[in-house]
Coordinates of C-alpha atoms in Angstrom, one line a residue:
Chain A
X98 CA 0.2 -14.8 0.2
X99 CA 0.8 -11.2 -1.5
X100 CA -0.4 -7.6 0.2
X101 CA 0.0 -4.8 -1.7
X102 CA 0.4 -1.5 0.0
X103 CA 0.4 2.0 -1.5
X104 CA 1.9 4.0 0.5
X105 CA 2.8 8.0 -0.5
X106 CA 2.6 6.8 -4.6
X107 CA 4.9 4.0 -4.1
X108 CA 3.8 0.2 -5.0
X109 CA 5.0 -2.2 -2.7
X110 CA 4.1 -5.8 -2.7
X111 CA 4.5 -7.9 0.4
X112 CA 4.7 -11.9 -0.5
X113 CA 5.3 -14.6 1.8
X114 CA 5.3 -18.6 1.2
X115 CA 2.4 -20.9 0.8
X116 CA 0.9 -21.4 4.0
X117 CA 2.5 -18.3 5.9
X118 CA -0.1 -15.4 6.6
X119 CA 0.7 -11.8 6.4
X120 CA -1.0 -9.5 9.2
X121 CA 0.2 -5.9 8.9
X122 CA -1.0 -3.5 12.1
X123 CA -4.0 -1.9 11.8
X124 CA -2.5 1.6 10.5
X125 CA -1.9 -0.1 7.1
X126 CA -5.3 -1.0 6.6
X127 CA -6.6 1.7 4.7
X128 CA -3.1 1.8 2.5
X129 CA -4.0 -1.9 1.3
X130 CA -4.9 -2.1 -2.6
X131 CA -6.4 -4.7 -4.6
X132 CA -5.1 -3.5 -7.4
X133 CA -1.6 -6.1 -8.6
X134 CA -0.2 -3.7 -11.2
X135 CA 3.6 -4.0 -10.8
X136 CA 5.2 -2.9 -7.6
X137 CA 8.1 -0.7 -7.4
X138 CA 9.6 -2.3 -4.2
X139 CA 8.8 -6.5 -3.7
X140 CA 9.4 -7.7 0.1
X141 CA 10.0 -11.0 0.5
X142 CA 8.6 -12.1 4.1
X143 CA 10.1 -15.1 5.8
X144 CA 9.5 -15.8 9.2
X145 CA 11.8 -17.4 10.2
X146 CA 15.5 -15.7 11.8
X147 CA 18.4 -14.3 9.5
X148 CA 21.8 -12.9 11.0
X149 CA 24.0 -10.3 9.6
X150 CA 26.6 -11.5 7.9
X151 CA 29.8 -11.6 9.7
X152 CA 31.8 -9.6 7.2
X153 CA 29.3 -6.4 7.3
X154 CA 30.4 -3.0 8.9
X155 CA 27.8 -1.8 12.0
X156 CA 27.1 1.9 9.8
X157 CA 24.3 3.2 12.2
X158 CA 22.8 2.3 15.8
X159 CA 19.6 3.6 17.0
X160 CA 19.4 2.4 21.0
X161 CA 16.0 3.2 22.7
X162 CA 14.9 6.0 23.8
X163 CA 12.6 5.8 27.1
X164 CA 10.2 8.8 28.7
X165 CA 12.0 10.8 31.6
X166 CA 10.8 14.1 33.4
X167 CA 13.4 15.2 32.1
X168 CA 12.7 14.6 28.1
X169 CA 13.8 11.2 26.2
X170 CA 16.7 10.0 27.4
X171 CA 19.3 6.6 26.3
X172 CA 18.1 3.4 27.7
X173 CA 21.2 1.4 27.0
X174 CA 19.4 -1.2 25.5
X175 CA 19.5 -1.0 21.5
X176 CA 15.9 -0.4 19.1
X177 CA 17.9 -0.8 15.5
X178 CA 21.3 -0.8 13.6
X179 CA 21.9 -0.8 9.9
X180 CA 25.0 -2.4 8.6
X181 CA 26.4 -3.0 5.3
X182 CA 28.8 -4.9 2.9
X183 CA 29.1 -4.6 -0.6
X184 CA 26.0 -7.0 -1.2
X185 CA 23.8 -5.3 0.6
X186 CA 22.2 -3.1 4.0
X187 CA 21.1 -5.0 6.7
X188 CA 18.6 -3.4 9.3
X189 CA 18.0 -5.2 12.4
X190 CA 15.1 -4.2 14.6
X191 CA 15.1 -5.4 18.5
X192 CA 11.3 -5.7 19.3
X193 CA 10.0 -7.0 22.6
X194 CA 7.0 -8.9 24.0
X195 CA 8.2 -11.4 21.9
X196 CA 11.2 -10.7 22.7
X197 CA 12.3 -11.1 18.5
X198 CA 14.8 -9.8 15.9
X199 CA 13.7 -9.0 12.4
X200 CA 16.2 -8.4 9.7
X201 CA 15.3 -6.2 6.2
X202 CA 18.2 -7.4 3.8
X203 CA 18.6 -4.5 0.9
X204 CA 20.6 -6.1 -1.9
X205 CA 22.3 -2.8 -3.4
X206 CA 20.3 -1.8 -6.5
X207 CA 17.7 -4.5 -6.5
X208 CA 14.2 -3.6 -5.4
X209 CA 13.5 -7.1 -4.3
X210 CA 14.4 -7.4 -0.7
X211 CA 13.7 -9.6 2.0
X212 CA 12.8 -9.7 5.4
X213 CA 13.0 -12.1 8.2
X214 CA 10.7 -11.5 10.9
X215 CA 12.0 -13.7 13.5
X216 CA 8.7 -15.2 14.3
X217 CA 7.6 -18.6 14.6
X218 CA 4.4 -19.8 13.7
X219 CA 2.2 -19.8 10.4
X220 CA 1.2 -15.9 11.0
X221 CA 3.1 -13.1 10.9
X222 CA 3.5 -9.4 11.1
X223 CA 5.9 -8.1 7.9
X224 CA 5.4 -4.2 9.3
X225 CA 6.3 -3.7 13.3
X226 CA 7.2 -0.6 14.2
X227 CA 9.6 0.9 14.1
X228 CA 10.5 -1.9 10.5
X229 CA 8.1 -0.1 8.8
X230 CA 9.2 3.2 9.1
X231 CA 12.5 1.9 7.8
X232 CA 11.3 0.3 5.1
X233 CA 9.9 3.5 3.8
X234 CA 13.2 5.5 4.5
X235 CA 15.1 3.3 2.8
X236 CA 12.8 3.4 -0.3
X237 CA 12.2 7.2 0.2
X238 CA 15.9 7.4 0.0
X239 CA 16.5 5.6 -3.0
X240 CA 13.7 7.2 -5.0
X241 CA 15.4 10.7 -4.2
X242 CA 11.9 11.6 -2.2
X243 CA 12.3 14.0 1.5
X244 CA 11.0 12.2 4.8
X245 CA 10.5 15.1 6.7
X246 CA 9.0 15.4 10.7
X247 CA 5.9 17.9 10.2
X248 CA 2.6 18.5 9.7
X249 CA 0.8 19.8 6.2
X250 CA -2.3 21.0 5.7
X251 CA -4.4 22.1 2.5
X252 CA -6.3 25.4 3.5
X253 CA -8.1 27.8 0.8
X254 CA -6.6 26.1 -2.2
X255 CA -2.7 26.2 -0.8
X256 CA -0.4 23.3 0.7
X257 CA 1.5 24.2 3.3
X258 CA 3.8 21.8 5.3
X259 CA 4.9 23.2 8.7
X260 CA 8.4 21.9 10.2
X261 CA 10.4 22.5 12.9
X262 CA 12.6 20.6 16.2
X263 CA 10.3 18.7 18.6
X264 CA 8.0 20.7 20.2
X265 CA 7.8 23.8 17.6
X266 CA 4.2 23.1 17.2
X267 CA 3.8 21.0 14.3
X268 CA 1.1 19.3 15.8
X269 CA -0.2 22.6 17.5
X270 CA -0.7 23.6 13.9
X271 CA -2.8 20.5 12.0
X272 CA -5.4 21.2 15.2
X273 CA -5.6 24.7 14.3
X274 CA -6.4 23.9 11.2
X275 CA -8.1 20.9 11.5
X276 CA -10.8 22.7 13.7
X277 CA -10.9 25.0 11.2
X278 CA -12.4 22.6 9.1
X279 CA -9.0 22.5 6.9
X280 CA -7.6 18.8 5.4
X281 CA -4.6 17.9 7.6
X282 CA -2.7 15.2 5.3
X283 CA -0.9 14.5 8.1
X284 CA 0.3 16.1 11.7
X285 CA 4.0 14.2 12.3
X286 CA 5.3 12.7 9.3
X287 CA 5.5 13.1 5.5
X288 CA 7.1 12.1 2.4
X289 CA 7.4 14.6 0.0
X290 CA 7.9 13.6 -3.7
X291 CA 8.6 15.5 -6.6
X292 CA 5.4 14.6 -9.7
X293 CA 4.7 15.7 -13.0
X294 CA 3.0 18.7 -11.3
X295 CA 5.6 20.2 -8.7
X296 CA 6.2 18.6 -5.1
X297 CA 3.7 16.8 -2.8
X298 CA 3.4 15.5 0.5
X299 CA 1.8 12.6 1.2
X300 CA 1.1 10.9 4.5
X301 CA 2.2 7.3 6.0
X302 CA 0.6 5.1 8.5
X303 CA 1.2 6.2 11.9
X304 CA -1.4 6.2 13.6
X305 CA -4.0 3.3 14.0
X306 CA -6.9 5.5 11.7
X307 CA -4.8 6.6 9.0
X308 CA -5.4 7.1 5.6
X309 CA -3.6 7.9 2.3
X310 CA -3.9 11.5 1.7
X311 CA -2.3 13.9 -0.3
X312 CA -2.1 17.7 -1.7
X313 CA 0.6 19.7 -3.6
X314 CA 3.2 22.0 -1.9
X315 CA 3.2 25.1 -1.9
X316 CA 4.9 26.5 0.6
X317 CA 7.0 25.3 3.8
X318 CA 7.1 27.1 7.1
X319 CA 9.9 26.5 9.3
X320 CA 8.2 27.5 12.7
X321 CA 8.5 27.9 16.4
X322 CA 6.7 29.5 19.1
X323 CA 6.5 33.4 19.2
X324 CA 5.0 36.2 21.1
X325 CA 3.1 37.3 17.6
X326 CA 2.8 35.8 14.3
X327 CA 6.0 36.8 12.1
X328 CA 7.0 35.1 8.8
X329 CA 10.4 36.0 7.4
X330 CA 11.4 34.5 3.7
X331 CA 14.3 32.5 3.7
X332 CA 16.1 31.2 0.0
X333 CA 18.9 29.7 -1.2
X334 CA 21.5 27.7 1.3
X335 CA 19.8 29.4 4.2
X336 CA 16.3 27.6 3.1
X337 CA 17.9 23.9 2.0
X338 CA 19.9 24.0 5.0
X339 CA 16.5 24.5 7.5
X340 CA 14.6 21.8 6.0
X341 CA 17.6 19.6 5.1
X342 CA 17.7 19.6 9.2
X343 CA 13.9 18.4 9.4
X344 CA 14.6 15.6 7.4
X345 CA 14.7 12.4 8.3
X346 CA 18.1 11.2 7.6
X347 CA 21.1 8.5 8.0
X348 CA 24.7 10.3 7.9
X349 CA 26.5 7.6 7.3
X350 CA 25.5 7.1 3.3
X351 CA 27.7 9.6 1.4
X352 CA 25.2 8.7 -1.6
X353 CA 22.0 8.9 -0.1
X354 CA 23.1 12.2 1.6
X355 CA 24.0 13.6 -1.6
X356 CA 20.3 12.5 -3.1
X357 CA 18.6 13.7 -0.1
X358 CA 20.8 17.2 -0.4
X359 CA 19.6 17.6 -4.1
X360 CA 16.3 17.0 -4.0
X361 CA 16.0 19.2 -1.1
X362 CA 17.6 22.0 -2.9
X363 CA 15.1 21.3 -5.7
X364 CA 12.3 21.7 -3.1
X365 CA 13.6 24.7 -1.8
X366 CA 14.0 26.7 -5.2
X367 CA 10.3 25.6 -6.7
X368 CA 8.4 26.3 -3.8
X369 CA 8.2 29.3 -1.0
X370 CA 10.0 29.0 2.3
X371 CA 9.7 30.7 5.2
X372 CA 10.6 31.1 9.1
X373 CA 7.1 31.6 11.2
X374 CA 6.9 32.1 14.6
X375 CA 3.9 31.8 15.7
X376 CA 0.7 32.1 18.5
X377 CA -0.8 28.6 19.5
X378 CA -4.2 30.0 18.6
X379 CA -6.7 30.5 15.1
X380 CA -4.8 34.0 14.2
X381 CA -2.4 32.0 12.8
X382 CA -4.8 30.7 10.1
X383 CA -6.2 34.2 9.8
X384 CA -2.4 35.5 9.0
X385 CA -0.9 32.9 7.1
X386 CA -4.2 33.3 4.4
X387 CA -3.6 37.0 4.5
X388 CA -0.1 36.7 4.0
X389 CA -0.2 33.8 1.3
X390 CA -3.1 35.4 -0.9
X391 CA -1.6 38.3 -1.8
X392 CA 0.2 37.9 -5.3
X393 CA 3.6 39.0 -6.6
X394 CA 2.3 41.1 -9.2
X395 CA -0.1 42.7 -6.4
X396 CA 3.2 43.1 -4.0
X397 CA 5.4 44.9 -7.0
X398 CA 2.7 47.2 -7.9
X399 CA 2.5 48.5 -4.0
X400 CA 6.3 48.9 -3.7
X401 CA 6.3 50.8 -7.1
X402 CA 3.5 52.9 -5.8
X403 CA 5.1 53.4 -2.7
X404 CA 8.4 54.3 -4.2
X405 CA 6.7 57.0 -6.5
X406 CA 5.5 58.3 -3.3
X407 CA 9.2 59.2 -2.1
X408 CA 8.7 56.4 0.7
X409 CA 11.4 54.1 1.1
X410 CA 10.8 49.9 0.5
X411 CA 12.2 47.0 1.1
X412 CA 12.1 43.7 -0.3
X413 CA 14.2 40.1 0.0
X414 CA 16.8 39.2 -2.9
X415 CA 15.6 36.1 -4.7
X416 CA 18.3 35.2 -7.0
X417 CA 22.2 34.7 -7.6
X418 CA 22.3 37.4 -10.3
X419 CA 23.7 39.7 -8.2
X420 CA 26.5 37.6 -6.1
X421 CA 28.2 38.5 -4.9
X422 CA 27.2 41.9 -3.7
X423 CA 23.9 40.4 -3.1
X424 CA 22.9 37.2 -2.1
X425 CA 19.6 35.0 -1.7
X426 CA 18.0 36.3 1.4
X427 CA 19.7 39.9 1.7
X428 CA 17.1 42.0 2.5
X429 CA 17.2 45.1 -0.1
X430 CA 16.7 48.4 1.2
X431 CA 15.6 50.5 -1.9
X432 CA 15.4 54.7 -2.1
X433 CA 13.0 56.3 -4.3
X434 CA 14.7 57.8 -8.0
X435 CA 15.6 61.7 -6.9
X436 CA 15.2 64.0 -9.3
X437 CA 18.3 66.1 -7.7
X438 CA 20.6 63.1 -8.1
X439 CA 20.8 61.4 -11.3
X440 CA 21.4 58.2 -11.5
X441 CA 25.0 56.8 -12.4
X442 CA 27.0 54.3 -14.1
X443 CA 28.2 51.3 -11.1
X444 CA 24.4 52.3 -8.9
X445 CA 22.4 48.9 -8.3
X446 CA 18.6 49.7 -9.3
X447 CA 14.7 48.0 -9.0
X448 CA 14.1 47.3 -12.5
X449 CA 10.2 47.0 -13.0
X450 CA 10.1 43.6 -15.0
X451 CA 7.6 40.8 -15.7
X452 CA 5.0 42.2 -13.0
X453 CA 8.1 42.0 -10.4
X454 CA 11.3 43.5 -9.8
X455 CA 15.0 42.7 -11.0
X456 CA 17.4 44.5 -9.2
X457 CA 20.7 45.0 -11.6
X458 CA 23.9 46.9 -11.8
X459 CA 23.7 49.9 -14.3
X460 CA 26.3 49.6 -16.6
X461 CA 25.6 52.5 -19.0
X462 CA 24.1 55.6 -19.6
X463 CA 23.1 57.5 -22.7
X464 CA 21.3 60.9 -21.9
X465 CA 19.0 61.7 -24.9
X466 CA 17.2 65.0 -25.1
X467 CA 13.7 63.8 -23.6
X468 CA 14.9 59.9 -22.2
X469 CA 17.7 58.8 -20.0
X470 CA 18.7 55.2 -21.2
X471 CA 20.1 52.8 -19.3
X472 CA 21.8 49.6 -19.8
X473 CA 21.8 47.0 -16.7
X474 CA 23.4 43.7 -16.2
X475 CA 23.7 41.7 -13.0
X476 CA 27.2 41.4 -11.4
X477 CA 27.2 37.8 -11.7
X478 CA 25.5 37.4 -15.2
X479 CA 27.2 36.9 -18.3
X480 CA 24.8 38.5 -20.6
X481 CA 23.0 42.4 -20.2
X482 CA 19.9 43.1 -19.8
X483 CA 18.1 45.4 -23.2
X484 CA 18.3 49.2 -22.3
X485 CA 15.7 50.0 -20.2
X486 CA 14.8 53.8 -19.9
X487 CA 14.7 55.9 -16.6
X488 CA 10.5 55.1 -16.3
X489 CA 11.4 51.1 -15.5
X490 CA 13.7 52.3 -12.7
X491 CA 11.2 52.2 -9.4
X492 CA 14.1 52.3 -7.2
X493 CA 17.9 52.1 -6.0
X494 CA 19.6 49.8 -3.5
X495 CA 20.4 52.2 -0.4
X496 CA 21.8 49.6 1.3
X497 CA 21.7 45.5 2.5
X498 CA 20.8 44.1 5.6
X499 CA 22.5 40.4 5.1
X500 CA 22.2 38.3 8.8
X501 CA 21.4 41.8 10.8
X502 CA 24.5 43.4 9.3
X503 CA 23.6 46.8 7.3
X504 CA 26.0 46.9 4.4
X505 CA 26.4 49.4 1.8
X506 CA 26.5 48.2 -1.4
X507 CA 30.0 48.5 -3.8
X508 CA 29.6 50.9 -6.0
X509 CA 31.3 48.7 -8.6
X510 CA 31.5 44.8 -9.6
X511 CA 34.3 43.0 -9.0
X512 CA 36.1 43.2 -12.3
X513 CA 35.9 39.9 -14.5
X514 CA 40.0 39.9 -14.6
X515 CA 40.2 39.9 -10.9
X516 CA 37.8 36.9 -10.7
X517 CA 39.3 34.8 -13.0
X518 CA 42.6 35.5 -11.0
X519 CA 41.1 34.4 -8.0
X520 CA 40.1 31.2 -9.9
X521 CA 43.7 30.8 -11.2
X522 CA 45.5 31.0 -8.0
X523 CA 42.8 28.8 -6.3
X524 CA 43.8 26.4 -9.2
X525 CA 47.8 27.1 -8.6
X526 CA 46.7 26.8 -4.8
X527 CA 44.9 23.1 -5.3
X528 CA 48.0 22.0 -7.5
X529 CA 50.7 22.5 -5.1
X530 CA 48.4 21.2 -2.6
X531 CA 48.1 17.8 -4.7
X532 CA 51.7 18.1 -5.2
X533 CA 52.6 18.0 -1.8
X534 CA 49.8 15.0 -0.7
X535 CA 52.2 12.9 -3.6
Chain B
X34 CA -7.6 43.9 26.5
X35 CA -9.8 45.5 23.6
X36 CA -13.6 46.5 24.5
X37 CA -16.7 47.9 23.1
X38 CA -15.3 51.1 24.5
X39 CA -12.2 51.3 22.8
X40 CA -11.2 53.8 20.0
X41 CA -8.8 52.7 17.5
X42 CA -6.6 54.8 15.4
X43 CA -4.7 53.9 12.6
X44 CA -0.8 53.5 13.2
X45 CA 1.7 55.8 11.9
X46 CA 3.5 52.2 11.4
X47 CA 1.5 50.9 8.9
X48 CA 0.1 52.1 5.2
X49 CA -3.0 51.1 3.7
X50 CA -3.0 50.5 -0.2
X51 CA -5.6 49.6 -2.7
X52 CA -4.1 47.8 -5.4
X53 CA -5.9 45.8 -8.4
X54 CA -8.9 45.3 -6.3
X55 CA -6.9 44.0 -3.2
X56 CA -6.3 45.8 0.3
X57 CA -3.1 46.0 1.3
X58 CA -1.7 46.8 5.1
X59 CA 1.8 47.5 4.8
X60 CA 4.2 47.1 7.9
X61 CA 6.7 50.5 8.1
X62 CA 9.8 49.2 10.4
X63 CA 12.4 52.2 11.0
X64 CA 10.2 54.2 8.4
X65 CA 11.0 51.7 5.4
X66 CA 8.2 49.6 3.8
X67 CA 8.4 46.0 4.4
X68 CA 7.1 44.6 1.6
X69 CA 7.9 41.0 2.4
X70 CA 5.1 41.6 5.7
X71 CA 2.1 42.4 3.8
X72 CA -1.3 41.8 4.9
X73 CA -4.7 41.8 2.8
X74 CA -7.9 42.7 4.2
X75 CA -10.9 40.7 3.2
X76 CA -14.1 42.9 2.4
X77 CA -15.3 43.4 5.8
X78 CA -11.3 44.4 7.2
X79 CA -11.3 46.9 4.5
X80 CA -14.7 48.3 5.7
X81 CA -13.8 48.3 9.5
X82 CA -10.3 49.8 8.4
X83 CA -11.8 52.9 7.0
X84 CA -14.1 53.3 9.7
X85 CA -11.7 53.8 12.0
X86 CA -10.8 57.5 12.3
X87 CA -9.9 57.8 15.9
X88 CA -13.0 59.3 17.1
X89 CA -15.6 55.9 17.1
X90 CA -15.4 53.6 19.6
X91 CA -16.0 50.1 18.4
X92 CA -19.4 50.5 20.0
X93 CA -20.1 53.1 16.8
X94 CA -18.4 50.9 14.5
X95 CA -20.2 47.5 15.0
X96 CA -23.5 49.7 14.8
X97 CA -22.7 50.8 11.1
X98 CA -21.3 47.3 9.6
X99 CA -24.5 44.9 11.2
X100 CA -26.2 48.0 9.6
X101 CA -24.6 47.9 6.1
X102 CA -24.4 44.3 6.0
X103 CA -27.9 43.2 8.1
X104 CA -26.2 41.1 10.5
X105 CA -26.4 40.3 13.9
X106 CA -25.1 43.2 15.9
X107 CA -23.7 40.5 18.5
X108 CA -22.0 38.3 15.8
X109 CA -20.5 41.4 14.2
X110 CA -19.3 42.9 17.4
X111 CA -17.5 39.2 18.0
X112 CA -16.0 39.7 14.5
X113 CA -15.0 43.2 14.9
X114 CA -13.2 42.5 17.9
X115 CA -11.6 39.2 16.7
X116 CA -10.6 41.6 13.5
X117 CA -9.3 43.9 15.4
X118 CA -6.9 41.6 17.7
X119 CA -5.5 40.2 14.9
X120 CA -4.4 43.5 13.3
X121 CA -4.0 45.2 16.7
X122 CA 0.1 45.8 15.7
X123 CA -1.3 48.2 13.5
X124 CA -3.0 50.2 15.6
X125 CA -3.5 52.6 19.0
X126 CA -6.4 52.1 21.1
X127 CA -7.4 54.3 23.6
X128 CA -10.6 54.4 26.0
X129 CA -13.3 57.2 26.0

């Protein structure tokens, strides 16, 4: 017998011997396809028992959790353990009432794998939780894809995915929405895969009325619960490292963490990412649209306005083109141009560019009789930017606040000479340390 | 707890821009511009924004919009109020 599932894009075909029937739960139903085009993944179904081969390493163990007052706590008794030899991974589920012990056997890179489901009988269920859950990490994982614990939701046009610890809200949030009328794709679990078109979650059965849903990304929300709504822009390490904490992940794969770690950072530097805390209620909705709509063009043309006014801005550093004085995430305090002080050579300045703002070191200055030109380059770029003249310049960086720190900003980059120094002595440094490991 | 008789005023915390056809609210913390907290107003938060002068009560206020738009003067007092709550950080109230 063959089922074929689709779950988040991903073919995979169930098959089982003549005679042996194939009953996943109810919460696959609606991911079931008729369709036989070629799977990605092929599970073999046995039901009878396999054991883990006596050579293979225990890599991970997942005992069972059990309710307390006091939160989940360790039952003693064990739910799952991976293990693994040079053949393959072996996940063993404990599953009670029947007491049984299925075993997923992951032949390293071959996506024909087999599982033993430890049941007698000519019936059988290839997807118990939590096997199925597994299955998908494992294939998640290997397809360089983001299993992530939150909720997305597609609201006026825009996917958002909202993630956080246990009780942040995630699920607080899809009912906000939901009552809203939004589409929730899904309020616990996603798997978030980079297509042709950018990133997009997708959901997977949970739940005993779930369905395959989808919508793009467009911007991930790591919240928590607040006394008002606040969302504060996070980039860079800061960003990967929050939703690399989300995710759902097994530490002890060096190569899968690496995969994970990459395609996270990929996530984090296509789409927006922000901290939100956040009030249980519909305001939420009513902020996040307000917040979301307004464009980037729209935002640079009220902070040049503003600046001409003589009121001071600020905005959040985006790139590494100016590390590194100032780094992703650095909030930028910028002055308006004063006619009493003219600019100089070694000032950091809000250049108005591409309907936003590049904020580069000015590295020269030619007075002319009616036009001051300048010539910019970021401290960390190796090539500088065409002059600009003194009407591009909509502001200079007073100071930084980096972490709640205000820092001023150097008034000059760190020489090239002096960084390639630094490089040569970390070099001389890492030889005599490999001398000395000899 | 905002009511009918409340009168808002506009912050000193806060600037209002118009900007290519959007409405812009524009948080000041420690007199700078945060430009990474903006909010829009839709149509109808741009119309109760202006109307607010420190002087009407929302009373006045929902009077003139379920006059300029013909709507229920219940609905739009709901609205207004709902409006109002969610933008309350950027404003005073006080009570007649």
């Amino acid at each position: 017998m063959t089922v074929d599932l689709i779950i988040a894009g991903k073919r995979i075909r169930l098959q089982s011997d003549d005679g042996i029937n194939l009953r996943p739960d109810d919460r696959f139903a609606a991911f079931i396809t008729a369709n036989r085009s070629n799977p990605e993944l092929t599970i073999e179904v046995k039901p009878g028992r396999a054991l883990i081969p006596a050579g293979a390493a225990k890599v991970f163990d997942a005992p069972l959790l059990e309710d307390a007052p006091a939160g989940p706590r360790q039952s003693g008794e064990p739910f799952w353990e991976v293990s693994a030899d040079k053949e393959a991974i072996y996940v063993k589920v404990s599953l009670k009432e029947p007491e049984r012990y299925p075993l997923l056997i992951i032949p390293r890179g071959r996506m024909f794998w087999q599982l033993f489901t430890d049941e007698a009988g000519i019936e059988t269920n290839p997807l118990p939780y939590p096997l199925d859950g597994l299955i998908l990490y494992f294939l998640t994982s290997l397809k360089g894809d983001i299993m992530i614990h939150g909720s997305g939701i597609f609201c006026d046009g825009k996917g958002w995915v909202f993630t956080g610890k246990s009780g942040s809200g995630k699920t607080t949030m899809a009912k906000i929405f939901d009552s809203s009328g939004d589409r929730v794709v899904h309020d616990d679990r996603l798997i978030l895969v980079k297509e042709d078109a950018g990133w997009r979650m997708h959901s997977t059965p949970v739940y005993r009325n779930d369905e395959p849903r989808s919508a793009q990304v467009d911007h991930l929300w790591i919240i928590s619960h607040g006394k008002s709504n606040i969302s504060t822009p996070l980039s860079g390490a800061e960003a990967a490292g929050l939703i690399m904490a989300n995710c759902i992940q097994q530490n002890w794969d060096g190569e899968a963490s690496a995969r994970l770690m990459a395609s996270v950072s990929d996530l984090a530097s296509s789409i927006k990412v922000s901290r939100l805390a956040f009030l249980p209620d519909s305001r939420v909705r009513d902020y996040l649209m307000a917040r979301e709509n307004v464009s980037a063009e729209t935002t640079a043309a009220a902070a040049s306005s503003l600046l001409a006014e003589g009121q001071e801005i600020s905005i959040t550093a985006g790139g590494y083109s100016m590390w590194p004085a100032i780094k992703p995430g650095d909030r930028i305090i910028l002055s308006p141009p004063d006619p009493d002080k003219p600019l100089k050579t070694g000032r950091v300045v809000a250049l108005r560019r591409d309907g936003g703002f590049v904020v580069h070191r000015i590295t020269a200055i030619q007075r002319g009789k009616l036009t001051t030109f300048f010539k910019t380059q970021g401290d960390a770029s190796m090539i500088p930017d065409p002059w600009t003249t003194e009407k591009d310049v909509a502001g200079q960086v007073r100071e930084i606040i980096r972490e709640d720190k205000t820092m001023k900003i150097s008034r000059r980059s760190m020489p090239y000479f002096i960084g390639s120094i630094l490089t040569t002595m970390v070099k001389i440094w890492g030889g005599i340390a490999h001398g000395r490991a000899k | 707890m905002i009511s009918v008789s409340s009168i808002p005023s506009h912050s000193p915390r806060v600037v209002f821009r118009r900007i290519n056809d959007e409405c812009l609210l524009i948080p000041l913390t420690d007199n700078i511009a945060d430009m990474d907290s903006l909010y829009r107003l839709n149509e109808s938060g741009v119309y109760i924004w202006e109307l607010i002068d420190g002087k009407r009560d929302i009373r006045d206020i929902t009077a003139l919009m379920a006059e300029e738009f013909d709507v229920d003067p219940h609905e739009a007092e709901k609205d207004i109020i709902l409006f109002l709550e969610q933008v309350q950080g950027f404003l005073h109230f006080r009570e007649k």
